[in-house]
Coordinates of C-alpha atoms in Angstrom, one line a residue:
M1 CA 0.0 0.0 0.0
A2 CA 1.4 3.3 -1.0
L3 CA 0.2 6.6 0.4
T4 CA 1.5 9.6 -1.4
Q5 CA 0.7 13.4 -1.3
E6 CA 3.0 16.0 -2.7
C7 CA 3.1 19.6 -1.6
N8 CA 3.5 21.8 -4.7
T9 CA 4.9 24.6 -2.7
E10 CA 8.0 22.5 -1.6
P11 CA 11.1 21.9 -3.7
S12 CA 11.0 18.6 -5.6
S13 CA 13.8 17.3 -3.4
A14 CA 11.7 17.8 -0.3
K15 CA 8.4 16.0 -1.4
N16 CA 5.7 15.9 1.3
A17 CA 4.8 12.2 1.0
L18 CA 3.7 9.2 2.9
N19 CA 4.8 5.8 1.5
F20 CA 4.2 2.9 3.8
T21 CA 4.1 -0.8 3.4
P22 CA 1.2 -2.8 5.0
H23 CA 3.6 -4.0 7.6
E24 CA 4.7 -0.4 8.5
I25 CA 1.0 0.6 8.7
R26 CA 0.3 -2.3 11.1
Y27 CA 3.3 -1.3 13.1
L28 CA 2.3 2.3 13.4
K29 CA -1.2 1.4 14.5
F30 CA -0.1 -1.1 17.2
S31 CA 2.9 0.9 18.3
W32 CA 0.8 4.0 18.8
E33 CA -1.7 1.9 20.8
K34 CA 1.1 0.5 23.0
A35 CA 2.9 3.8 23.4
S36 CA -0.2 5.7 24.3
T37 CA -1.2 3.1 27.0
A38 CA 2.4 2.8 28.4
V39 CA 2.6 6.5 29.2
D40 CA 0.5 9.7 28.8
I41 CA 2.1 10.7 25.4
G42 CA 0.4 14.1 25.4
C43 CA 1.7 15.1 28.8
E44 CA 5.1 13.7 28.1
L45 CA 5.3 15.8 24.9
V46 CA 4.1 19.0 26.7
A47 CA 6.7 18.4 29.5
R48 CA 9.4 18.1 26.9
L49 CA 8.3 21.3 25.2
L50 CA 8.1 23.1 28.5
N51 CA 11.6 22.0 29.4
D52 CA 13.1 23.1 26.0
N53 CA 13.8 26.8 26.3
R54 CA 14.1 27.1 22.5
T55 CA 10.4 26.5 22.1
R56 CA 9.3 29.4 24.4
F57 CA 6.4 27.1 25.1
R58 CA 6.4 27.9 28.8
A59 CA 5.8 31.6 28.0
L60 CA 3.1 30.6 25.6
I61 CA 1.2 28.5 28.1
E62 CA 1.6 31.3 30.7
S63 CA 0.2 34.0 28.3
H64 CA -2.8 31.8 27.4
S65 CA -3.6 30.7 30.9
G66 CA -2.4 33.3 33.4
D67 CA -0.5 30.5 35.2
L68 CA 3.0 31.2 36.4
L69 CA 5.0 28.0 35.7
G70 CA 8.4 29.1 37.1
S71 CA 11.7 27.7 35.8
A72 CA 11.8 24.2 37.3
D73 CA 11.8 21.2 35.0
F74 CA 8.4 19.6 34.4
S75 CA 7.4 16.0 34.5
A76 CA 4.3 14.5 32.8
E77 CA 2.6 14.5 36.2
D78 CA 3.4 18.2 36.7
V79 CA 1.7 19.0 33.4
K80 CA -1.6 17.5 34.7
K81 CA -1.7 20.2 37.4
Y82 CA -2.2 23.0 34.8
R83 CA -5.5 23.1 32.9
R84 CA -4.2 24.8 29.8
A85 CA -1.2 22.5 29.6
R86 CA -3.5 19.5 30.1
I87 CA -5.8 20.6 27.3
V88 CA -2.9 20.8 24.9
A89 CA -1.7 17.4 26.0
N90 CA -5.2 15.9 25.4
G91 CA -5.4 17.6 22.1
V92 CA -2.2 16.0 20.9
V93 CA -3.5 12.5 21.8
M94 CA -6.9 13.1 20.1
F95 CA -5.1 14.4 16.9
F96 CA -2.8 11.4 16.6
N97 CA -5.7 9.1 17.3
Q98 CA -7.3 10.6 14.2
V99 CA -4.1 10.4 12.2
I100 CA -3.5 6.7 13.0
S101 CA -7.1 5.8 12.3
E102 CA -6.7 7.1 8.8
L103 CA -3.8 5.0 7.8
D104 CA -5.8 2.1 6.3
D105 CA -7.7 4.5 4.0
P106 CA -6.4 4.7 0.4
S107 CA -6.8 8.4 0.6
S108 CA -5.1 8.7 4.0
A109 CA -2.4 11.1 2.9
E110 CA -5.0 13.6 1.7
H111 CA -7.0 13.2 4.9
I112 CA -4.0 13.5 7.2
A113 CA -2.7 16.5 5.2
H114 CA -6.1 18.2 5.6
L115 CA -6.3 17.5 9.4
S116 CA -2.7 18.9 9.8
Q117 CA -3.4 22.0 7.7
K118 CA -6.5 22.7 9.8
L119 CA -4.5 22.3 13.0
G120 CA -1.8 24.7 11.7
A121 CA -4.4 27.3 10.7
S122 CA -6.0 27.0 14.1
H123 CA -2.7 27.7 15.8
F124 CA -2.4 30.9 13.8
R125 CA -5.9 32.0 14.8
M126 CA -5.1 31.3 18.4
K127 CA -1.9 33.5 18.0
V128 CA 0.4 30.6 18.7
W129 CA 3.3 32.0 16.7
F130 CA 5.8 29.6 15.3
Q131 CA 9.3 30.4 14.1
A132 CA 11.4 27.8 12.1
E133 CA 13.1 26.6 15.3
N134 CA 9.8 26.1 17.0
W135 CA 8.7 23.6 14.3
L136 CA 11.9 21.7 14.6
C137 CA 11.6 21.5 18.4
V138 CA 8.0 20.3 18.3
K139 CA 9.0 17.6 15.8
K140 CA 12.0 16.4 17.9
C141 CA 10.1 16.4 21.2
L142 CA 7.2 14.5 19.7
L143 CA 9.4 11.9 18.1
D144 CA 11.4 11.5 21.4
A145 CA 8.3 11.2 23.5
I146 CA 6.9 8.3 21.3
M147 CA 10.2 6.5 21.0
S148 CA 10.8 6.8 24.8
A149 CA 7.3 5.3 25.4
L150 CA 8.1 2.4 23.1
T151 CA 11.4 1.8 24.9
E152 CA 9.4 1.4 28.1
K153 CA 7.2 -1.1 26.5
K154 CA 8.8 -3.5 24.0
S155 CA 7.9 -2.6 20.4
N156 CA 7.3 -6.1 19.2
F157 CA 3.6 -6.6 19.1
F158 CA 1.3 -9.5 18.3
A159 CA -1.9 -9.3 16.3
C160 CA -4.0 -12.1 14.9
G161 CA -1.2 -14.5 15.8
K162 CA 1.4 -12.6 13.8
T163 CA 4.4 -10.7 15.2
I164 CA 4.6 -7.0 14.3
A165 CA 8.3 -6.4 14.8
M166 CA 10.6 -3.6 13.9
S167 CA 14.1 -2.5 14.9
E168 CA 14.4 0.7 16.9
K169 CA 16.1 2.5 14.0
K170 CA 13.4 1.4 11.5
A171 CA 10.7 2.3 14.0
R172 CA 12.2 5.8 14.5
D173 CA 12.4 6.3 10.7
V174 CA 8.8 5.3 10.2
W175 CA 7.5 7.5 13.0
Y176 CA 9.7 10.4 11.8
K177 CA 8.0 10.1 8.4
V178 CA 4.6 10.5 10.0
I179 CA 5.6 13.4 12.2
Q180 CA 7.5 15.1 9.4
F181 CA 4.4 14.9 7.2
V182 CA 2.2 16.3 9.9
I183 CA 4.5 19.2 10.7
Q184 CA 5.0 20.1 7.0
N185 CA 1.3 20.3 6.5
M186 CA 0.8 22.2 9.8
K187 CA 3.3 24.8 8.5
K188 CA 1.4 24.9 5.2
G189 CA -1.9 25.5 7.0
F190 CA -0.4 28.1 9.3
L191 CA 1.2 30.1 6.5
A192 CA -2.0 29.8 4.3
E193 CA -4.0 31.3 7.2
A194 CA -1.5 34.0 7.8
L195 CA -1.5 35.0 4.1
S196 CA -5.3 34.9 4.1
V197 CA -5.5 37.3 7.0
D198 CA -2.9 39.5 5.5
S199 CA -4.7 39.6 2.2
S200 CA -8.0 40.4 3.9
S201 CA -6.4 43.3 5.9
T202 CA -4.8 44.7 2.7
S203 CA -8.1 44.5 0.9
S204 CA -9.9 46.3 3.8
I205 CA -7.3 49.1 3.8
G206 CA -7.5 49.4 0.0
S207 CA -11.3 49.8 0.1
E208 CA -11.3 52.6 2.6

């Protein structure tokens, strides 16, 4: 099964595509299930973002919630104490539940791209401003959170009597491909929304 979607705004050398074998799709589905039951993936991700000063995520949560988070390192349990941080964590899990549920669909790339672009656009509307480094940090923190969860719970899974096994390197590559695809399309949606707002503002000024 090949899932492909190209982003025409990207150079040909950086195609925005998903190409998975049936085995890789099964692995992604079962590894997500195992990882998300082994730990609270959403809270783990938010904790990593809060602890990475490059993301400025701590200041973002404070500005949207009024909470003062201080400078101490956060654990997943700490995240649960703050309503806004907990909402973000739950949103991450819900989003990836949707992404993983789409993988068997022949049009999954289009659906996942659409979901990701909508998410990117909503971040712009919520004034969650992203710089280039922010996108990279989110991608790294998300990948690390998932792989850390799989390390806690062995990533060899059984389904219908068959083993779904994958080396750690291969598993990381497969998950990187999913996360890269999501982030690229979030960026696309974010920028499209920014351009739309800018165009509307320019039109309003011109009509005055």
